[in-house]
Amino acid sequence: MPSPQRALSIPGFPEGRRSLTAYAYHFGPGVAYQPAHRFIAADIDLQEGVWLDIGCGPGWLAIFAGSGKPELDVIGIDTSKTMISLAEDNKQGRLNVTFREMDAREVVYPAATFDVVTAVQTAHHWEDPAAIFTEAHRVLKPGGKMYVYEADPDATIPSDWIRRRGVWPPDSVLKRRWQKFGMDQARWDALKAVAGTSAFGANIEDDRHGFYRRLVLTKA
Ligand SMILES: C[S@@+](CC[C@H](N)C(=O)[O-])C[C@H]1O[C@@H](n2cnc3c(N)ncnc32)[C@H](O)[C@@H]1O
């Protein structure tokens, strides 16, 4: 039996309905969140080394993180083939930004490869967050940091964090999306509890950045 995600078969859309979802994200939230991704890249501000972005989607955080930084390599991974091909188009040939189809539960890079791992608006999809924290910890260098961001449906939205065409998307639409594709306090607390039992141990800060809840996990 094909899964419901695969039931829709469209020539040129390798992942069926999942491809459509990826295109819808690319042209909608993928555009609207670009300023937020610029703020995240500027805030982390890694100038050299290696940065892994998990669940990279159309790739904008990785692209902004790597722009103008020849000493920095940024790798974006995503389980969606379609997202990875959109990210490849978006990067417009930047040599220090690489996108690969890969599951964050099984990262193919050796231990202690990365200075930074980011995960923006992807944790609400994770079926096994413990496995992802374990992998992130393994591939981070000692002293490296993992940043996890999820939109808070109750946040005040800083207007310069969203790219709007006219009034679209209004705050009401964003907040409705974030109820589904973000985390309320209970879901966030559950994610944080999983992180707390991972190899990161007690090295976890829970704060906010813009309209996101943020965890900063440090590898000792
Ligand atoms: C809502 S999109 C967010 C994309 C991007 N981070 C952003 O902020 O625009 C979530 C992405 O996470 C990806 N994803 C979910 N689980 C994943 C996993 N285990 N490993 C890698 N990617 C994953 C999905 O395929 C999807 O593209």
PDB file of C-alpha atoms and ligand atoms in Angstrom:
ATOM      1  CA  MET A   1       0.000   0.000   0.000  1.00  0.00           C
ATOM      2  CA  PRO A   2       1.471   3.421  -0.904  1.00  0.00           C
ATOM      3  CA  SER A   3       1.548   5.851   2.034  1.00  0.00           C
ATOM      4  CA  PRO A   4      -0.983   8.752   1.829  1.00  0.00           C
ATOM      5  CA  GLN A   5       2.000  11.115   1.250  1.00  0.00           C
ATOM      6  CA  ARG A   6       2.917   9.133  -1.871  1.00  0.00           C
ATOM      7  CA  ALA A   7      -0.613   8.581  -3.158  1.00  0.00           C
ATOM      8  CA  LEU A   8      -0.483  11.703  -5.330  1.00  0.00           C
ATOM      9  CA  SER A   9       1.813  10.951  -8.250  1.00  0.00           C
ATOM     10  CA  ILE A  10       2.769  13.923 -10.413  1.00  0.00           C
ATOM     11  CA  PRO A  11       5.408  13.678 -13.164  1.00  0.00           C
ATOM     12  CA  GLY A  12       8.453  15.714 -12.142  1.00  0.00           C
ATOM     13  CA  PHE A  13       7.478  15.713  -8.458  1.00  0.00           C
ATOM     14  CA  PRO A  14       9.659  12.910  -7.030  1.00  0.00           C
ATOM     15  CA  GLU A  15       8.059  12.920  -3.606  1.00  0.00           C
ATOM     16  CA  GLY A  16       4.410  13.320  -4.623  1.00  0.00           C
ATOM     17  CA  ARG A  17       2.432  15.406  -2.128  1.00  0.00           C
ATOM     18  CA  ARG A  18       5.584  16.040  -0.102  1.00  0.00           C
ATOM     19  CA  SER A  19       7.065  17.844  -3.113  1.00  0.00           C
ATOM     20  CA  LEU A  20       3.985  20.075  -3.289  1.00  0.00           C
ATOM     21  CA  THR A  21       4.329  20.870   0.425  1.00  0.00           C
ATOM     22  CA  ALA A  22       7.987  21.780  -0.153  1.00  0.00           C
ATOM     23  CA  TYR A  23       7.104  24.120  -3.048  1.00  0.00           C
ATOM     24  CA  ALA A  24       4.336  25.733  -0.968  1.00  0.00           C
ATOM     25  CA  TYR A  25       6.836  26.296   1.866  1.00  0.00           C
ATOM     26  CA  HIS A  26       9.447  27.652  -0.547  1.00  0.00           C
ATOM     27  CA  PHE A  27       7.115  30.303  -2.002  1.00  0.00           C
ATOM     28  CA  GLY A  28       5.340  31.129   1.301  1.00  0.00           C
ATOM     29  CA  PRO A  29       7.080  30.826   4.696  1.00  0.00           C
ATOM     30  CA  GLY A  30      10.439  30.327   2.939  1.00  0.00           C
ATOM     31  CA  VAL A  31      10.182  33.935   1.726  1.00  0.00           C
ATOM     32  CA  ALA A  32       8.465  35.394   4.795  1.00  0.00           C
ATOM     33  CA  TYR A  33      11.123  34.093   7.237  1.00  0.00           C
ATOM     34  CA  GLN A  34      14.171  35.319   5.326  1.00  0.00           C
ATOM     35  CA  PRO A  35      14.712  38.333   7.621  1.00  0.00           C
ATOM     36  CA  ALA A  36      14.466  36.010  10.660  1.00  0.00           C
ATOM     37  CA  HIS A  37      17.101  33.752   9.116  1.00  0.00           C
ATOM     38  CA  ARG A  38      19.365  36.753   8.480  1.00  0.00           C
ATOM     39  CA  PHE A  39      19.020  37.741  12.171  1.00  0.00           C
ATOM     40  CA  ILE A  40      19.886  34.199  13.300  1.00  0.00           C
ATOM     41  CA  ALA A  41      22.943  34.047  11.012  1.00  0.00           C
ATOM     42  CA  ALA A  42      24.117  37.469  12.232  1.00  0.00           C
ATOM     43  CA  ASP A  43      23.527  36.573  15.881  1.00  0.00           C
ATOM     44  CA  ILE A  44      25.557  33.326  15.731  1.00  0.00           C
ATOM     45  CA  ASP A  45      28.095  35.108  13.534  1.00  0.00           C
ATOM     46  CA  LEU A  46      30.519  32.222  12.922  1.00  0.00           C
ATOM     47  CA  GLN A  47      33.272  33.573  10.652  1.00  0.00           C
ATOM     48  CA  GLU A  48      35.297  30.403  10.108  1.00  0.00           C
ATOM     49  CA  GLY A  49      34.940  26.668  10.683  1.00  0.00           C
ATOM     50  CA  VAL A  50      32.059  24.354   9.826  1.00  0.00           C
ATOM     51  CA  TRP A  51      28.322  24.895  10.442  1.00  0.00           C
ATOM     52  CA  LEU A  52      25.599  22.227  10.097  1.00  0.00           C
ATOM     53  CA  ASP A  53      21.968  23.299   9.572  1.00  0.00           C
ATOM     54  CA  ILE A  54      19.575  20.399  10.094  1.00  0.00           C
ATOM     55  CA  GLY A  55      16.129  20.460   8.465  1.00  0.00           C
ATOM     56  CA  CYS A  56      17.469  23.244   6.211  1.00  0.00           C
ATOM     57  CA  GLY A  57      14.350  23.400   3.989  1.00  0.00           C
ATOM     58  CA  PRO A  58      14.912  25.882   1.097  1.00  0.00           C
ATOM     59  CA  GLY A  59      18.298  26.714   2.602  1.00  0.00           C
ATOM     60  CA  TRP A  60      18.136  30.410   3.469  1.00  0.00           C
ATOM     61  CA  LEU A  61      19.760  30.202   6.898  1.00  0.00           C
ATOM     62  CA  ALA A  62      22.708  28.244   5.472  1.00  0.00           C
ATOM     63  CA  ILE A  63      23.003  30.691   2.565  1.00  0.00           C
ATOM     64  CA  PHE A  64      22.937  33.786   4.806  1.00  0.00           C
ATOM     65  CA  ALA A  65      25.323  32.130   7.294  1.00  0.00           C
ATOM     66  CA  GLY A  66      27.872  31.401   4.560  1.00  0.00           C
ATOM     67  CA  SER A  67      27.585  34.598   2.516  1.00  0.00           C
ATOM     68  CA  GLY A  68      30.797  36.594   2.360  1.00  0.00           C
ATOM     69  CA  LYS A  69      32.678  34.149   4.616  1.00  0.00           C
ATOM     70  CA  PRO A  70      35.243  32.220   2.570  1.00  0.00           C
ATOM     71  CA  GLU A  71      36.710  30.622   5.704  1.00  0.00           C
ATOM     72  CA  LEU A  72      33.356  29.108   6.718  1.00  0.00           C
ATOM     73  CA  ASP A  73      31.745  25.955   5.265  1.00  0.00           C
ATOM     74  CA  VAL A  74      28.018  25.511   5.788  1.00  0.00           C
ATOM     75  CA  ILE A  75      26.268  22.181   5.234  1.00  0.00           C
ATOM     76  CA  GLY A  76      22.459  22.078   5.107  1.00  0.00           C
ATOM     77  CA  ILE A  77      20.735  18.699   5.415  1.00  0.00           C
ATOM     78  CA  ASP A  78      17.102  17.736   4.927  1.00  0.00           C
ATOM     79  CA  THR A  79      15.194  14.495   4.443  1.00  0.00           C
ATOM     80  CA  SER A  80      13.243  16.029   1.546  1.00  0.00           C
ATOM     81  CA  LYS A  81      14.758  15.650  -1.921  1.00  0.00           C
ATOM     82  CA  THR A  82      12.609  18.519  -3.153  1.00  0.00           C
ATOM     83  CA  MET A  83      13.763  20.888  -0.391  1.00  0.00           C
ATOM     84  CA  ILE A  84      17.383  20.031  -1.181  1.00  0.00           C
ATOM     85  CA  SER A  85      16.898  20.758  -4.898  1.00  0.00           C
ATOM     86  CA  LEU A  86      15.200  24.103  -4.060  1.00  0.00           C
ATOM     87  CA  ALA A  87      18.060  24.963  -1.685  1.00  0.00           C
ATOM     88  CA  GLU A  88      20.579  24.114  -4.443  1.00  0.00           C
ATOM     89  CA  ASP A  89      18.803  26.594  -6.764  1.00  0.00           C
ATOM     90  CA  ASN A  90      18.647  29.256  -4.054  1.00  0.00           C
ATOM     91  CA  LYS A  91      22.352  29.118  -3.247  1.00  0.00           C
ATOM     92  CA  GLN A  92      23.273  30.290  -6.771  1.00  0.00           C
ATOM     93  CA  GLY A  93      26.648  28.595  -6.947  1.00  0.00           C
ATOM     94  CA  ARG A  94      28.091  29.651  -3.576  1.00  0.00           C
ATOM     95  CA  LEU A  95      31.060  27.324  -3.140  1.00  0.00           C
ATOM     96  CA  ASN A  96      31.109  27.249   0.663  1.00  0.00           C
ATOM     97  CA  VAL A  97      27.451  26.189   1.050  1.00  0.00           C
ATOM     98  CA  THR A  98      26.533  22.520   0.465  1.00  0.00           C
ATOM     99  CA  PHE A  99      23.117  20.862   0.648  1.00  0.00           C
ATOM    100  CA  ARG A 100      22.665  17.129   1.148  1.00  0.00           C
ATOM    101  CA  GLU A 101      19.669  14.845   1.486  1.00  0.00           C
ATOM    102  CA  MET A 102      20.237  13.341   4.938  1.00  0.00           C
ATOM    103  CA  ASP A 103      18.349  12.428   8.098  1.00  0.00           C
ATOM    104  CA  ALA A 104      19.517  14.257  11.223  1.00  0.00           C
ATOM    105  CA  ARG A 105      19.147  10.939  13.092  1.00  0.00           C
ATOM    106  CA  GLU A 106      22.028   9.579  11.037  1.00  0.00           C
ATOM    107  CA  VAL A 107      24.503  12.270  10.096  1.00  0.00           C
ATOM    108  CA  VAL A 108      27.220  10.858   7.837  1.00  0.00           C
ATOM    109  CA  TYR A 109      29.970  13.183   9.102  1.00  0.00           C
ATOM    110  CA  PRO A 110      32.649  12.052  11.568  1.00  0.00           C
ATOM    111  CA  ALA A 111      32.602  12.954  15.258  1.00  0.00           C
ATOM    112  CA  ALA A 112      33.763  16.470  16.205  1.00  0.00           C
ATOM    113  CA  THR A 113      33.330  17.948  12.698  1.00  0.00           C
ATOM    114  CA  PHE A 114      31.157  21.019  13.391  1.00  0.00           C
ATOM    115  CA  ASP A 115      31.544  24.254  15.367  1.00  0.00           C
ATOM    116  CA  VAL A 116      27.816  24.994  15.263  1.00  0.00           C
ATOM    117  CA  VAL A 117      24.635  22.992  14.635  1.00  0.00           C
ATOM    118  CA  THR A 118      21.352  24.831  14.027  1.00  0.00           C
ATOM    119  CA  ALA A 119      17.796  23.527  13.782  1.00  0.00           C
ATOM    120  CA  VAL A 120      15.142  26.139  12.913  1.00  0.00           C
ATOM    121  CA  GLN A 121      11.447  25.292  12.804  1.00  0.00           C
ATOM    122  CA  THR A 122      12.167  21.601  12.316  1.00  0.00           C
ATOM    123  CA  ALA A 123      12.033  20.120  15.840  1.00  0.00           C
ATOM    124  CA  HIS A 124       8.210  19.972  15.745  1.00  0.00           C
ATOM    125  CA  HIS A 125       8.653  17.360  12.958  1.00  0.00           C
ATOM    126  CA  TRP A 126      11.117  15.157  14.817  1.00  0.00           C
ATOM    127  CA  GLU A 127       9.901  11.629  15.502  1.00  0.00           C
ATOM    128  CA  ASP A 128      12.931  10.833  17.648  1.00  0.00           C
ATOM    129  CA  PRO A 129      14.431  14.012  19.137  1.00  0.00           C
ATOM    130  CA  ALA A 130      16.685  11.995  21.456  1.00  0.00           C
ATOM    131  CA  ALA A 131      18.441  10.460  18.434  1.00  0.00           C
ATOM    132  CA  ILE A 132      18.906  13.907  16.893  1.00  0.00           C
ATOM    133  CA  PHE A 133      20.402  15.401  20.080  1.00  0.00           C
ATOM    134  CA  THR A 134      22.744  12.379  20.271  1.00  0.00           C
ATOM    135  CA  GLU A 135      23.907  12.889  16.677  1.00  0.00           C
ATOM    136  CA  ALA A 136      24.287  16.654  17.070  1.00  0.00           C
ATOM    137  CA  HIS A 137      26.394  16.112  20.188  1.00  0.00           C
ATOM    138  CA  ARG A 138      28.549  13.524  18.403  1.00  0.00           C
ATOM    139  CA  VAL A 139      29.312  15.702  15.375  1.00  0.00           C
ATOM    140  CA  LEU A 140      29.985  18.889  17.380  1.00  0.00           C
ATOM    141  CA  LYS A 141      33.533  19.784  18.379  1.00  0.00           C
ATOM    142  CA  PRO A 142      34.133  20.156  22.132  1.00  0.00           C
ATOM    143  CA  GLY A 143      32.869  23.623  23.075  1.00  0.00           C
ATOM    144  CA  GLY A 144      30.601  23.667  19.997  1.00  0.00           C
ATOM    145  CA  LYS A 145      26.979  24.735  20.276  1.00  0.00           C
ATOM    146  CA  MET A 146      23.658  23.457  19.012  1.00  0.00           C
ATOM    147  CA  TYR A 147      20.861  26.057  18.594  1.00  0.00           C
ATOM    148  CA  VAL A 148      17.239  24.915  18.375  1.00  0.00           C
ATOM    149  CA  TYR A 149      14.538  27.437  17.400  1.00  0.00           C
ATOM    150  CA  GLU A 150      10.774  26.984  17.334  1.00  0.00           C
ATOM    151  CA  ALA A 151       8.209  29.736  16.796  1.00  0.00           C
ATOM    152  CA  ASP A 152       6.137  30.609  19.866  1.00  0.00           C
ATOM    153  CA  PRO A 153       2.440  31.011  18.946  1.00  0.00           C
ATOM    154  CA  ASP A 154       2.082  33.622  21.741  1.00  0.00           C
ATOM    155  CA  ALA A 155       5.107  35.721  20.762  1.00  0.00           C
ATOM    156  CA  THR A 156       4.938  39.370  19.859  1.00  0.00           C
ATOM    157  CA  ILE A 157       6.166  39.502  16.273  1.00  0.00           C
ATOM    158  CA  PRO A 158       9.008  41.969  15.658  1.00  0.00           C
ATOM    159  CA  SER A 159       7.844  43.497  12.340  1.00  0.00           C
ATOM    160  CA  ASP A 160      11.302  43.550  10.766  1.00  0.00           C
ATOM    161  CA  TRP A 161      11.645  39.759  11.264  1.00  0.00           C
ATOM    162  CA  ILE A 162       9.039  38.946   8.598  1.00  0.00           C
ATOM    163  CA  ARG A 163       9.156  39.769   4.887  1.00  0.00           C
ATOM    164  CA  ARG A 164       5.666  40.857   3.905  1.00  0.00           C
ATOM    165  CA  ARG A 165       4.128  41.542   0.496  1.00  0.00           C
ATOM    166  CA  GLY A 166       1.564  44.204   1.293  1.00  0.00           C
ATOM    167  CA  VAL A 167      -0.083  42.949   4.468  1.00  0.00           C
ATOM    168  CA  TRP A 168       0.594  39.250   3.712  1.00  0.00           C
ATOM    169  CA  PRO A 169       1.168  37.264   5.861  1.00  0.00           C
ATOM    170  CA  PRO A 170      -0.696  39.058   8.675  1.00  0.00           C
ATOM    171  CA  ASP A 171       0.135  38.252  12.299  1.00  0.00           C
ATOM    172  CA  SER A 172      -3.075  36.217  12.636  1.00  0.00           C
ATOM    173  CA  VAL A 173      -1.967  33.823   9.858  1.00  0.00           C
ATOM    174  CA  LEU A 174       1.544  33.496  11.284  1.00  0.00           C
ATOM    175  CA  LYS A 175       0.195  32.705  14.727  1.00  0.00           C
ATOM    176  CA  ARG A 176      -2.207  30.094  13.379  1.00  0.00           C
ATOM    177  CA  ARG A 177       0.717  28.464  11.521  1.00  0.00           C
ATOM    178  CA  TRP A 178       2.848  28.520  14.655  1.00  0.00           C
ATOM    179  CA  GLN A 179       0.169  26.740  16.649  1.00  0.00           C
ATOM    180  CA  LYS A 180       0.625  23.880  14.179  1.00  0.00           C
ATOM    181  CA  PHE A 181       4.243  24.333  13.085  1.00  0.00           C
ATOM    182  CA  GLY A 182       5.851  25.762  16.207  1.00  0.00           C
ATOM    183  CA  MET A 183       5.731  24.903  19.890  1.00  0.00           C
ATOM    184  CA  ASP A 184       3.569  25.981  22.794  1.00  0.00           C
ATOM    185  CA  GLN A 185       5.050  25.856  26.295  1.00  0.00           C
ATOM    186  CA  ALA A 186       4.069  22.219  26.911  1.00  0.00           C
ATOM    187  CA  ARG A 187       5.688  20.919  23.692  1.00  0.00           C
ATOM    188  CA  TRP A 188       8.734  23.064  24.318  1.00  0.00           C
ATOM    189  CA  ASP A 189       9.110  21.747  27.867  1.00  0.00           C
ATOM    190  CA  ALA A 190       8.853  18.182  26.549  1.00  0.00           C
ATOM    191  CA  LEU A 191      11.597  18.849  23.962  1.00  0.00           C
ATOM    192  CA  LYS A 192      13.777  20.468  26.611  1.00  0.00           C
ATOM    193  CA  ALA A 193      13.313  17.457  28.890  1.00  0.00           C
ATOM    194  CA  VAL A 194      14.566  15.165  26.110  1.00  0.00           C
ATOM    195  CA  ALA A 195      17.540  17.474  25.526  1.00  0.00           C
ATOM    196  CA  GLY A 196      18.258  17.366  29.272  1.00  0.00           C
ATOM    197  CA  THR A 197      18.620  13.590  29.220  1.00  0.00           C
ATOM    198  CA  SER A 198      20.952  13.697  26.187  1.00  0.00           C
ATOM    199  CA  ALA A 199      24.752  13.853  26.226  1.00  0.00           C
ATOM    200  CA  PHE A 200      24.493  17.657  26.485  1.00  0.00           C
ATOM    201  CA  GLY A 201      23.408  17.073  30.102  1.00  0.00           C
ATOM    202  CA  ALA A 202      22.869  20.272  32.056  1.00  0.00           C
ATOM    203  CA  ASN A 203      24.649  22.480  29.493  1.00  0.00           C
ATOM    204  CA  ILE A 204      21.397  23.888  28.151  1.00  0.00           C
ATOM    205  CA  GLU A 205      20.142  27.467  28.094  1.00  0.00           C
ATOM    206  CA  ASP A 206      16.497  28.186  27.369  1.00  0.00           C
ATOM    207  CA  ASP A 207      15.855  31.711  26.100  1.00  0.00           C
ATOM    208  CA  ARG A 208      14.247  33.604  23.218  1.00  0.00           C
ATOM    209  CA  HIS A 209      15.358  35.211  20.012  1.00  0.00           C
ATOM    210  CA  GLY A 210      12.839  37.295  18.095  1.00  0.00           C
ATOM    211  CA  PHE A 211       9.597  35.295  17.883  1.00  0.00           C
ATOM    212  CA  TYR A 212      11.396  32.007  18.539  1.00  0.00           C
ATOM    213  CA  ARG A 213      11.862  29.954  21.642  1.00  0.00           C
ATOM    214  CA  ARG A 214      15.528  28.950  21.630  1.00  0.00           C
ATOM    215  CA  LEU A 215      17.628  26.215  23.228  1.00  0.00           C
ATOM    216  CA  VAL A 216      21.396  26.648  23.245  1.00  0.00           C
ATOM    217  CA  LEU A 217      23.154  23.350  24.021  1.00  0.00           C
ATOM    218  CA  THR A 218      26.910  23.290  24.574  1.00  0.00           C
ATOM    219  CA  LYS A 219      29.145  20.252  24.165  1.00  0.00           C
ATOM    220  CA  ALA A 220      31.528  20.183  27.125  1.00  0.00           C
TER     221      ALA A 220
HETATM  222  C1  LIG B   1       9.221  23.729   8.362  1.00  0.00           C
HETATM  223  S1  LIG B   1      10.662  23.225   7.484  1.00  0.00           S
HETATM  224  C2  LIG B   1      11.823  24.418   8.087  1.00  0.00           C
HETATM  225  C3  LIG B   1      12.896  24.669   7.106  1.00  0.00           C
HETATM  226  C4  LIG B   1      13.950  25.707   7.513  1.00  0.00           C
HETATM  227  N1  LIG B   1      14.730  25.274   8.663  1.00  0.00           N
HETATM  228  C5  LIG B   1      13.327  27.035   7.768  1.00  0.00           C
HETATM  229  O1  LIG B   1      13.360  27.514   8.913  1.00  0.00           O
HETATM  230  O2  LIG B   1      12.779  27.636   6.803  1.00  0.00           O
HETATM  231  C6  LIG B   1      11.167  21.745   8.378  1.00  0.00           C
HETATM  232  C7  LIG B   1      12.127  20.876   7.577  1.00  0.00           C
HETATM  233  O3  LIG B   1      12.686  19.872   8.442  1.00  0.00           O
HETATM  234  C8  LIG B   1      12.910  18.713   7.662  1.00  0.00           C
HETATM  235  N2  LIG B   1      13.102  17.558   8.569  1.00  0.00           N
HETATM  236  C9  LIG B   1      12.187  17.003   9.399  1.00  0.00           C
HETATM  237  N3  LIG B   1      12.727  15.963  10.076  1.00  0.00           N
HETATM  238  C10 LIG B   1      14.028  15.880   9.666  1.00  0.00           C
HETATM  239  C11 LIG B   1      15.105  15.017   9.999  1.00  0.00           C
HETATM  240  N4  LIG B   1      14.951  14.005  10.877  1.00  0.00           N
HETATM  241  N5  LIG B   1      16.299  15.216   9.396  1.00  0.00           N
HETATM  242  C12 LIG B   1      16.456  16.206   8.488  1.00  0.00           C
HETATM  243  N6  LIG B   1      15.461  17.049   8.118  1.00  0.00           N
HETATM  244  C13 LIG B   1      14.263  16.899   8.704  1.00  0.00           C
HETATM  245  C14 LIG B   1      11.677  18.647   6.765  1.00  0.00           C
HETATM  246  O4  LIG B   1      11.884  17.846   5.611  1.00  0.00           O
HETATM  247  C15 LIG B   1      11.462  20.126   6.432  1.00  0.00           C
HETATM  248  O5  LIG B   1      12.083  20.488   5.221  1.00  0.00           O
END
